[in-house]
PDB file of C-alpha atoms in Angstrom:
ATOM      1  CA  MET A   1     -55.721 -40.270  21.591  1.00 48.00           C
ATOM      2  CA  GLY A   2     -54.148 -39.059  18.345  1.00 53.00           C
ATOM      3  CA  SER A   3     -53.933 -35.479  17.152  1.00 56.00           C
ATOM      4  CA  THR A   4     -57.249 -33.756  16.514  1.00 54.00           C
ATOM      5  CA  ILE A   5     -58.433 -32.379  13.178  1.00 55.00           C
ATOM      6  CA  ASP A   6     -58.124 -28.582  12.990  1.00 54.00           C
ATOM      7  CA  HIS A   7     -58.645 -28.123   9.246  1.00 52.00           C
ATOM      8  CA  ASP A   8     -61.880 -28.891   7.427  1.00 53.00           C
ATOM      9  CA  PRO A   9     -61.412 -28.483   3.664  1.00 49.00           C
ATOM     10  CA  ALA A  10     -64.957 -29.660   2.952  1.00 49.00           C
ATOM     11  CA  GLY A  11     -66.473 -27.018   5.200  1.00 49.00           C
ATOM     12  CA  ALA A  12     -64.116 -24.140   4.420  1.00 46.00           C
ATOM     13  CA  ALA A  13     -66.592 -22.473   2.043  1.00 43.00           C
ATOM     14  CA  THR A  14     -69.415 -22.534   4.581  1.00 45.00           C
ATOM     15  CA  GLY A  15     -67.679 -21.430   7.732  1.00 47.00           C
ATOM     16  CA  GLY A  16     -65.790 -24.474   8.989  1.00 49.00           C
ATOM     17  CA  ALA A  17     -67.127 -25.664  12.349  1.00 45.00           C
ATOM     18  CA  GLU A  18     -70.686 -24.541  11.530  1.00 65.00           C
ATOM     19  CA  THR A  19     -70.774 -27.356   8.970  1.00 85.00           C
ATOM     20  CA  PHE A  20     -70.733 -29.925  11.804  1.00 88.00           C
ATOM     21  CA  PRO A  21     -72.839 -28.473  14.632  1.00 87.00           C
ATOM     22  CA  ALA A  22     -73.186 -31.851  16.362  1.00 89.00           C
ATOM     23  CA  LEU A  23     -69.460 -32.629  16.313  1.00 89.00           C
ATOM     24  CA  GLU A  24     -67.062 -32.136  19.219  1.00 87.00           C
ATOM     25  CA  ARG A  25     -64.138 -31.070  17.050  1.00 86.00           C
ATOM     26  CA  GLY A  26     -61.585 -31.406  19.821  1.00 87.00           C
ATOM     27  CA  LEU A  27     -62.423 -35.104  20.214  1.00 90.00           C
ATOM     28  CA  LEU A  28     -62.126 -36.006  16.530  1.00 89.00           C
ATOM     29  CA  ALA A  29     -58.791 -37.808  16.138  1.00 86.00           C
ATOM     30  CA  ALA A  30     -56.945 -37.425  12.860  1.00 85.00           C
ATOM     31  CA  PRO A  31     -55.818 -40.748  11.375  1.00 87.00           C
ATOM     32  CA  ASP A  32     -52.258 -41.332  12.476  1.00 87.00           C
ATOM     33  CA  PRO A  33     -50.419 -44.018  10.460  1.00 90.00           C
ATOM     34  CA  ALA A  34     -47.508 -43.810  12.884  1.00 87.00           C
ATOM     35  CA  ARG A  35     -49.703 -45.291  15.618  1.00 85.00           C
ATOM     36  CA  LEU A  36     -50.174 -48.403  13.509  1.00 87.00           C
ATOM     37  CA  GLU A  37     -46.526 -49.205  14.243  1.00 88.00           C
ATOM     38  CA  PRO A  38     -46.407 -50.327  17.881  1.00 85.00           C
ATOM     39  CA  ALA A  39     -43.838 -48.735  20.159  1.00 82.00           C
ATOM     40  CA  ALA A  40     -43.242 -52.203  21.602  1.00 85.00           C
ATOM     41  CA  ARG A  41     -44.285 -55.642  20.444  1.00 90.00           C
ATOM     42  CA  ALA A  42     -45.554 -58.415  22.680  1.00 90.00           C
ATOM     43  CA  THR A  43     -43.160 -61.358  22.799  1.00 91.00           C
ATOM     44  CA  HIS A  44     -45.390 -64.012  24.351  1.00 94.00           C
ATOM     45  CA  ARG A  45     -47.129 -66.632  22.243  1.00 96.00           C
ATOM     46  CA  PRO A  46     -50.455 -65.612  20.693  1.00 97.00           C
ATOM     47  CA  ARG A  47     -53.218 -66.513  23.144  1.00 98.00           C
ATOM     48  CA  VAL A  48     -56.199 -68.273  21.573  1.00 98.00           C
ATOM     49  CA  LEU A  49     -59.430 -69.317  23.294  1.00 98.00           C
ATOM     50  CA  LEU A  50     -61.494 -71.986  21.544  1.00 98.00           C
ATOM     51  CA  LEU A  51     -65.228 -72.553  22.108  1.00 98.00           C
ATOM     52  CA  TYR A  52     -67.329 -75.413  20.753  1.00 98.00           C
ATOM     53  CA  GLY A  53     -71.070 -75.942  20.758  1.00 98.00           C
ATOM     54  CA  SER A  54     -72.012 -79.511  21.658  1.00 97.00           C
ATOM     55  CA  LEU A  55     -72.195 -81.635  24.805  1.00 96.00           C
ATOM     56  CA  ARG A  56     -72.402 -84.979  23.001  1.00 94.00           C
ATOM     57  CA  GLU A  57     -69.885 -87.617  24.019  1.00 94.00           C
ATOM     58  CA  ARG A  58     -68.833 -87.985  20.382  1.00 96.00           C
ATOM     59  CA  SER A  59     -68.976 -84.296  19.528  1.00 97.00           C
ATOM     60  CA  TYR A  60     -67.696 -83.417  16.069  1.00 97.00           C
ATOM     61  CA  SER A  61     -67.535 -79.714  16.886  1.00 98.00           C
ATOM     62  CA  ARG A  62     -65.271 -80.643  19.817  1.00 98.00           C
ATOM     63  CA  PHE A  63     -63.168 -82.901  17.585  1.00 98.00           C
ATOM     64  CA  LEU A  64     -62.746 -80.076  15.049  1.00 98.00           C
ATOM     65  CA  THR A  65     -61.919 -77.641  17.847  1.00 98.00           C
ATOM     66  CA  GLU A  66     -59.317 -79.989  19.322  1.00 98.00           C
ATOM     67  CA  GLU A  67     -57.770 -80.428  15.878  1.00 98.00           C
ATOM     68  CA  ALA A  68     -57.620 -76.644  15.516  1.00 98.00           C
ATOM     69  CA  ALA A  69     -55.952 -76.336  18.937  1.00 98.00           C
ATOM     70  CA  ARG A  70     -53.273 -78.864  17.951  1.00 98.00           C
ATOM     71  CA  LEU A  71     -52.518 -76.887  14.803  1.00 98.00           C
ATOM     72  CA  LEU A  72     -52.371 -73.610  16.733  1.00 98.00           C
ATOM     73  CA  GLU A  73     -49.890 -75.067  19.212  1.00 98.00           C
ATOM     74  CA  LEU A  74     -47.805 -76.375  16.304  1.00 98.00           C
ATOM     75  CA  MET A  75     -47.777 -72.848  14.849  1.00 98.00           C
ATOM     76  CA  GLY A  76     -46.475 -71.370  18.100  1.00 97.00           C
ATOM     77  CA  ALA A  77     -49.707 -70.182  19.703  1.00 98.00           C
ATOM     78  CA  GLU A  78     -51.015 -70.991  23.179  1.00 98.00           C
ATOM     79  CA  ALA A  79     -54.435 -72.610  22.816  1.00 98.00           C
ATOM     80  CA  ARG A  80     -56.994 -73.136  25.571  1.00 98.00           C
ATOM     81  CA  ILE A  81     -60.336 -74.900  25.041  1.00 98.00           C
ATOM     82  CA  PHE A  82     -63.270 -74.003  27.278  1.00 98.00           C
ATOM     83  CA  ASP A  83     -65.381 -76.984  28.355  1.00 98.00           C
ATOM     84  CA  PRO A  84     -69.046 -75.858  28.225  1.00 98.00           C
ATOM     85  CA  ARG A  85     -70.270 -78.705  30.437  1.00 97.00           C
ATOM     86  CA  GLY A  86     -71.705 -77.298  33.641  1.00 97.00           C
ATOM     87  CA  LEU A  87     -72.112 -73.747  32.321  1.00 98.00           C
ATOM     88  CA  PRO A  88     -75.553 -72.559  33.484  1.00 97.00           C
ATOM     89  CA  VAL A  89     -78.064 -70.920  31.175  1.00 97.00           C
ATOM     90  CA  ALA A  90     -77.189 -67.253  30.694  1.00 95.00           C
ATOM     91  CA  GLN A  91     -78.508 -64.950  33.436  1.00 93.00           C
ATOM     92  CA  SER A  92     -79.784 -67.889  35.535  1.00 96.00           C
ATOM     93  CA  VAL A  93     -77.013 -67.529  38.125  1.00 96.00           C
ATOM     94  CA  PRO A  94     -74.797 -64.657  39.288  1.00 95.00           C
ATOM     95  CA  PRO A  95     -71.631 -63.999  37.222  1.00 94.00           C
ATOM     96  CA  GLU A  96     -69.564 -65.190  40.197  1.00 95.00           C
ATOM     97  CA  HIS A  97     -70.463 -68.787  39.289  1.00 97.00           C
ATOM     98  CA  PRO A  98     -67.165 -70.695  38.781  1.00 98.00           C
ATOM     99  CA  LYS A  99     -67.873 -71.699  35.175  1.00 98.00           C
ATOM    100  CA  VAL A 100     -68.968 -68.183  34.227  1.00 97.00           C
ATOM    101  CA  ARG A 101     -65.907 -66.689  35.892  1.00 96.00           C
ATOM    102  CA  GLU A 102     -63.661 -69.197  34.098  1.00 97.00           C
ATOM    103  CA  LEU A 103     -65.146 -68.326  30.706  1.00 97.00           C
ATOM    104  CA  ARG A 104     -64.904 -64.580  31.237  1.00 95.00           C
ATOM    105  CA  GLU A 105     -61.334 -64.784  32.497  1.00 95.00           C
ATOM    106  CA  LEU A 106     -60.336 -66.854  29.467  1.00 96.00           C
ATOM    107  CA  SER A 107     -61.946 -64.314  27.161  1.00 95.00           C
ATOM    108  CA  LEU A 108     -59.975 -61.501  28.801  1.00 94.00           C
ATOM    109  CA  TRP A 109     -56.795 -63.589  28.602  1.00 96.00           C
ATOM    110  CA  SER A 110     -57.246 -64.269  24.898  1.00 96.00           C
ATOM    111  CA  GLU A 111     -55.974 -62.240  21.975  1.00 97.00           C
ATOM    112  CA  ALA A 112     -57.873 -64.395  19.478  1.00 98.00           C
ATOM    113  CA  GLN A 113     -60.755 -66.831  19.612  1.00 98.00           C
ATOM    114  CA  VAL A 114     -62.116 -69.758  17.594  1.00 98.00           C
ATOM    115  CA  TRP A 115     -65.859 -70.447  17.669  1.00 98.00           C
ATOM    116  CA  CYS A 116     -67.068 -73.805  16.342  1.00 98.00           C
ATOM    117  CA  SER A 117     -70.728 -74.832  16.323  1.00 98.00           C
ATOM    118  CA  PRO A 118     -72.752 -77.659  14.869  1.00 97.00           C
ATOM    119  CA  GLU A 119     -75.525 -76.461  12.589  1.00 95.00           C
ATOM    120  CA  MET A 120     -78.867 -77.321  14.143  1.00 94.00           C
ATOM    121  CA  HIS A 121     -82.178 -76.350  12.521  1.00 94.00           C
ATOM    122  CA  GLY A 122     -80.276 -73.959  10.266  1.00 93.00           C
ATOM    123  CA  ALA A 123     -78.540 -72.098  13.089  1.00 95.00           C
ATOM    124  CA  ILE A 124     -75.984 -72.429  15.875  1.00 97.00           C
ATOM    125  CA  THR A 125     -76.749 -74.552  18.926  1.00 97.00           C
ATOM    126  CA  GLY A 126     -77.992 -73.285  22.258  1.00 97.00           C
ATOM    127  CA  VAL A 127     -74.753 -74.521  23.847  1.00 98.00           C
ATOM    128  CA  MET A 128     -72.759 -72.228  21.536  1.00 98.00           C
ATOM    129  CA  LYS A 129     -75.027 -69.218  21.979  1.00 97.00           C
ATOM    130  CA  ASN A 130     -75.082 -69.678  25.750  1.00 98.00           C
ATOM    131  CA  GLN A 131     -71.304 -69.310  25.944  1.00 98.00           C
ATOM    132  CA  ILE A 132     -71.341 -66.148  23.850  1.00 97.00           C
ATOM    133  CA  ASP A 133     -74.257 -64.743  25.881  1.00 96.00           C
ATOM    134  CA  TRP A 134     -72.222 -65.120  29.078  1.00 96.00           C
ATOM    135  CA  ILE A 135     -69.413 -62.937  27.653  1.00 95.00           C
ATOM    136  CA  PRO A 136     -70.541 -59.307  27.998  1.00 89.00           C
ATOM    137  CA  LEU A 137     -69.400 -56.425  25.830  1.00 85.00           C
ATOM    138  CA  GLU A 138     -67.858 -54.843  28.897  1.00 82.00           C
ATOM    139  CA  ILE A 139     -67.128 -55.543  32.547  1.00 79.00           C
ATOM    140  CA  GLY A 140     -66.413 -52.202  34.144  1.00 73.00           C
ATOM    141  CA  ALA A 141     -63.520 -50.757  32.151  1.00 70.00           C
ATOM    142  CA  MET A 142     -62.624 -54.143  30.611  1.00 75.00           C
ATOM    143  CA  ARG A 143     -63.944 -55.434  27.280  1.00 84.00           C
ATOM    144  CA  PRO A 144     -63.714 -59.228  27.096  1.00 84.00           C
ATOM    145  CA  THR A 145     -63.926 -59.434  23.288  1.00 91.00           C
ATOM    146  CA  GLN A 146     -63.238 -56.037  21.750  1.00 90.00           C
ATOM    147  CA  GLY A 147     -60.203 -56.060  19.482  1.00 92.00           C
ATOM    148  CA  ARG A 148     -59.801 -59.835  19.576  1.00 96.00           C
ATOM    149  CA  VAL A 149     -59.325 -61.750  16.337  1.00 97.00           C
ATOM    150  CA  LEU A 150     -61.966 -64.384  15.577  1.00 98.00           C
ATOM    151  CA  ALA A 151     -62.147 -67.478  13.367  1.00 98.00           C
ATOM    152  CA  VAL A 152     -65.487 -69.236  12.828  1.00 98.00           C
ATOM    153  CA  MET A 153     -66.143 -72.909  12.037  1.00 98.00           C
ATOM    154  CA  GLN A 154     -69.074 -75.288  11.810  1.00 98.00           C
ATOM    155  CA  VAL A 155     -69.852 -78.970  11.378  1.00 97.00           C
ATOM    156  CA  SER A 156     -72.909 -80.364   9.622  1.00 95.00           C
ATOM    157  CA  GLY A 157     -74.530 -83.773   9.580  1.00 93.00           C
ATOM    158  CA  GLY A 158     -75.583 -83.373   5.948  1.00 91.00           C
ATOM    159  CA  SER A 159     -74.393 -81.436   2.932  1.00 88.00           C
ATOM    160  CA  GLN A 160     -72.174 -78.395   3.302  1.00 89.00           C
ATOM    161  CA  SER A 161     -73.864 -75.316   4.694  1.00 91.00           C
ATOM    162  CA  PHE A 162     -72.781 -71.916   5.962  1.00 95.00           C
ATOM    163  CA  ASN A 163     -75.723 -70.951   8.186  1.00 95.00           C
ATOM    164  CA  ALA A 164     -73.839 -71.470  11.453  1.00 97.00           C
ATOM    165  CA  VAL A 165     -70.655 -69.656  10.385  1.00 97.00           C
ATOM    166  CA  ASN A 166     -72.745 -66.769   9.047  1.00 97.00           C
ATOM    167  CA  THR A 167     -74.493 -66.480  12.410  1.00 97.00           C
ATOM    168  CA  LEU A 168     -71.157 -66.637  14.231  1.00 98.00           C
ATOM    169  CA  ARG A 169     -69.843 -63.844  12.008  1.00 97.00           C
ATOM    170  CA  LEU A 170     -72.823 -61.693  12.930  1.00 97.00           C
ATOM    171  CA  LEU A 171     -72.217 -62.355  16.631  1.00 97.00           C
ATOM    172  CA  GLY A 172     -68.494 -61.661  16.271  1.00 96.00           C
ATOM    173  CA  ARG A 173     -69.237 -58.291  14.723  1.00 95.00           C
ATOM    174  CA  TRP A 174     -71.658 -57.523  17.553  1.00 94.00           C
ATOM    175  CA  MET A 175     -68.957 -58.458  20.064  1.00 94.00           C
ATOM    176  CA  ARG A 176     -66.570 -56.007  18.317  1.00 93.00           C
ATOM    177  CA  MET A 177     -64.144 -58.657  17.123  1.00 96.00           C
ATOM    178  CA  PHE A 178     -62.009 -58.778  13.971  1.00 96.00           C
ATOM    179  CA  THR A 179     -63.370 -61.841  12.157  1.00 97.00           C
ATOM    180  CA  ILE A 180     -60.914 -63.204   9.599  1.00 98.00           C
ATOM    181  CA  PRO A 181     -62.078 -63.781   5.998  1.00 97.00           C
ATOM    182  CA  ASN A 182     -61.455 -67.540   5.906  1.00 97.00           C
ATOM    183  CA  GLN A 183     -63.728 -70.070   7.628  1.00 97.00           C
ATOM    184  CA  SER A 184     -64.243 -73.808   7.989  1.00 97.00           C
ATOM    185  CA  SER A 185     -67.484 -75.678   7.235  1.00 97.00           C
ATOM    186  CA  VAL A 186     -67.242 -79.467   7.474  1.00 97.00           C
ATOM    187  CA  ALA A 187     -70.064 -81.414   5.815  1.00 97.00           C
ATOM    188  CA  LYS A 188     -71.039 -84.970   6.840  1.00 96.00           C
ATOM    189  CA  ALA A 189     -68.786 -84.581   9.843  1.00 97.00           C
ATOM    190  CA  TYR A 190     -69.361 -88.188  10.914  1.00 96.00           C
ATOM    191  CA  GLU A 191     -67.264 -89.237   7.900  1.00 97.00           C
ATOM    192  CA  GLN A 192     -64.354 -86.896   8.629  1.00 97.00           C
ATOM    193  CA  PHE A 193     -63.010 -88.254  11.951  1.00 98.00           C
ATOM    194  CA  ASP A 194     -61.619 -91.601  13.005  1.00 97.00           C
ATOM    195  CA  GLU A 195     -62.633 -93.530  16.113  1.00 97.00           C
ATOM    196  CA  ALA A 196     -60.149 -91.592  18.227  1.00 97.00           C
ATOM    197  CA  GLY A 197     -61.624 -88.281  17.078  1.00 97.00           C
ATOM    198  CA  ARG A 198     -58.730 -87.337  14.828  1.00 97.00           C
ATOM    199  CA  MET A 199     -59.567 -85.638  11.550  1.00 98.00           C
ATOM    200  CA  LEU A 200     -58.909 -87.629   8.392  1.00 98.00           C
ATOM    201  CA  PRO A 201     -56.993 -86.220   5.393  1.00 98.00           C
ATOM    202  CA  SER A 202     -59.370 -84.295   3.122  1.00 97.00           C
ATOM    203  CA  SER A 203     -60.010 -80.903   1.573  1.00 97.00           C
ATOM    204  CA  TYR A 204     -61.862 -80.066   4.799  1.00 97.00           C
ATOM    205  CA  TYR A 205     -58.698 -80.707   6.810  1.00 98.00           C
ATOM    206  CA  ASP A 206     -56.693 -78.577   4.368  1.00 98.00           C
ATOM    207  CA  ARG A 207     -59.172 -75.727   4.845  1.00 98.00           C
ATOM    208  CA  LEU A 208     -58.859 -76.046   8.626  1.00 98.00           C
ATOM    209  CA  VAL A 209     -55.095 -75.591   8.290  1.00 98.00           C
ATOM    210  CA  ASP A 210     -55.710 -72.539   6.081  1.00 98.00           C
ATOM    211  CA  VAL A 211     -57.991 -70.986   8.699  1.00 98.00           C
ATOM    212  CA  MET A 212     -55.587 -71.544  11.596  1.00 98.00           C
ATOM    213  CA  GLU A 213     -52.660 -70.147   9.602  1.00 98.00           C
ATOM    214  CA  GLU A 214     -54.699 -67.053   8.820  1.00 98.00           C
ATOM    215  CA  LEU A 215     -55.851 -66.668  12.412  1.00 98.00           C
ATOM    216  CA  VAL A 216     -52.289 -66.728  13.760  1.00 98.00           C
ATOM    217  CA  ARG A 217     -51.111 -64.201  11.166  1.00 97.00           C
ATOM    218  CA  PHE A 218     -53.954 -61.791  11.878  1.00 97.00           C
ATOM    219  CA  THR A 219     -53.349 -62.155  15.611  1.00 97.00           C
ATOM    220  CA  TRP A 220     -49.687 -61.234  15.205  1.00 96.00           C
ATOM    221  CA  LEU A 221     -50.709 -58.319  12.983  1.00 94.00           C
ATOM    222  CA  LEU A 222     -53.454 -56.858  15.163  1.00 93.00           C
ATOM    223  CA  ARG A 223     -52.782 -57.629  18.810  1.00 92.00           C
ATOM    224  CA  ASP A 224     -50.315 -54.754  19.353  1.00 91.00           C
ATOM    225  CA  ARG A 225     -52.494 -52.386  17.312  1.00 89.00           C
ATOM    226  CA  ALA A 226     -55.937 -53.282  18.653  1.00 85.00           C
ATOM    227  CA  GLU A 227     -56.082 -50.506  21.252  1.00 85.00           C
ATOM    228  CA  TYR A 228     -55.646 -47.863  18.557  1.00 84.00           C
ATOM    229  CA  LEU A 229     -57.863 -49.587  15.987  1.00 87.00           C
ATOM    230  CA  VAL A 230     -60.863 -49.796  18.322  1.00 85.00           C
ATOM    231  CA  ASP A 231     -60.478 -46.278  19.768  1.00 84.00           C
ATOM    232  CA  ARG A 232     -63.827 -44.533  19.171  1.00 85.00           C
ATOM    233  CA  TYR A 233     -65.006 -40.946  18.992  1.00 88.00           C
ATOM    234  CA  SER A 234     -68.292 -41.859  20.706  1.00 85.00           C
ATOM    235  CA  GLU A 235     -66.492 -43.406  23.660  1.00 82.00           C
ATOM    236  CA  ARG A 236     -64.109 -40.461  24.011  1.00 85.00           C
ATOM    237  CA  ARG A 237     -67.150 -38.183  24.034  1.00 86.00           C
ATOM    238  CA  GLN A 238     -68.893 -40.343  26.634  1.00 82.00           C
ATOM    239  CA  ALA A 239     -65.795 -40.365  28.832  1.00 80.00           C
ATOM    240  CA  LEU A 240     -65.596 -36.564  28.678  1.00 80.00           C
ATOM    241  CA  ALA A 241     -69.266 -36.285  29.625  1.00 76.00           C
ATOM    242  CA  SER A 242     -68.733 -38.616  32.584  1.00 70.00           C
ATOM    243  CA  VAL A 243     -65.842 -36.492  33.856  1.00 68.00           C
ATOM    244  CA  ALA A 244     -67.987 -33.373  33.570  1.00 63.00           C
ATOM    245  CA  THR A 245     -70.816 -35.069  35.463  1.00 66.00           C
ATOM    246  CA  ASP A 246     -68.454 -36.201  38.230  1.00 63.00           C
ATOM    247  CA  ARG A 247     -67.332 -32.608  38.730  1.00 65.00           C
ATOM    248  CA  LEU A 248     -70.873 -31.359  39.329  1.00 59.00           C
TER     249      LEU A 248
END
C-alpha cells in the first residue's frame, strides 16, 4: 500500500477528520506516481487468452479469433484459444470439471484476453456468456480477470452492429478488466473469409490488425502496473476487518 493521506486541505476549515466520519484515514492511500514505474519488468511474452462464442463447424467468430491469434503471435505475444466445446452450462457441474478447470487456469495464466461473439437476437450468444459465467470474480485470494487487458470483437450475419461488443464491454467492466478503446465488428461475416477460414483483405481486416496492435501495447503498458492500479480502499478496509475478526 502507498503512503496514507495525512493532510486534508478541503476539511481544514471544519476540523479535518470530522469532515469524513465514515473514512478510515489510515487506509486511504495517497496517489504515488512512483509506483506507476515498476521496480522490475516482466520479460516473458504477453499472455493472451482468446474466447469465441459459437460451436458451428464453420464458425466465423472462431475464424476471426484464430486470425487474431495469428496476429498476436506475429507481434510477439503468446496466444491460447479456449475451445468451448464440452463446457457444461454454468453451475450445472462442480468447478472441478476438466473443462471448467482448464478455462479458469487459462484466465489466471493470461495477462490479456480477447472475447469474440456472434451477434444473435441483438446480443451475445449463450456459448459466449457461458464461458464468462464460469470465470468468477475471485477464487480464494486469486482474481481470474482483475487487472487483465481486454479486447472485444463481434461478427454479424447482416449489416454492421455493435450490440455484442457493447455487451462484452459491460461484462468486461463487471469482471474488473481494462477494456481497450478499439474494437472489431465484422458485418456479413460470411463474405469476409475464404473456404479455409482465412480472412480476406478488407477494411474489417485492417481494423482487426488495429485492435491487436492496441491490445499488445496496452498489455505491455499495464501488466507490471496492474497490482497497483486495482488496489482498492474498500478491499484494504475489508482485509483489516477480517484480521480483527480473526483475533477475536
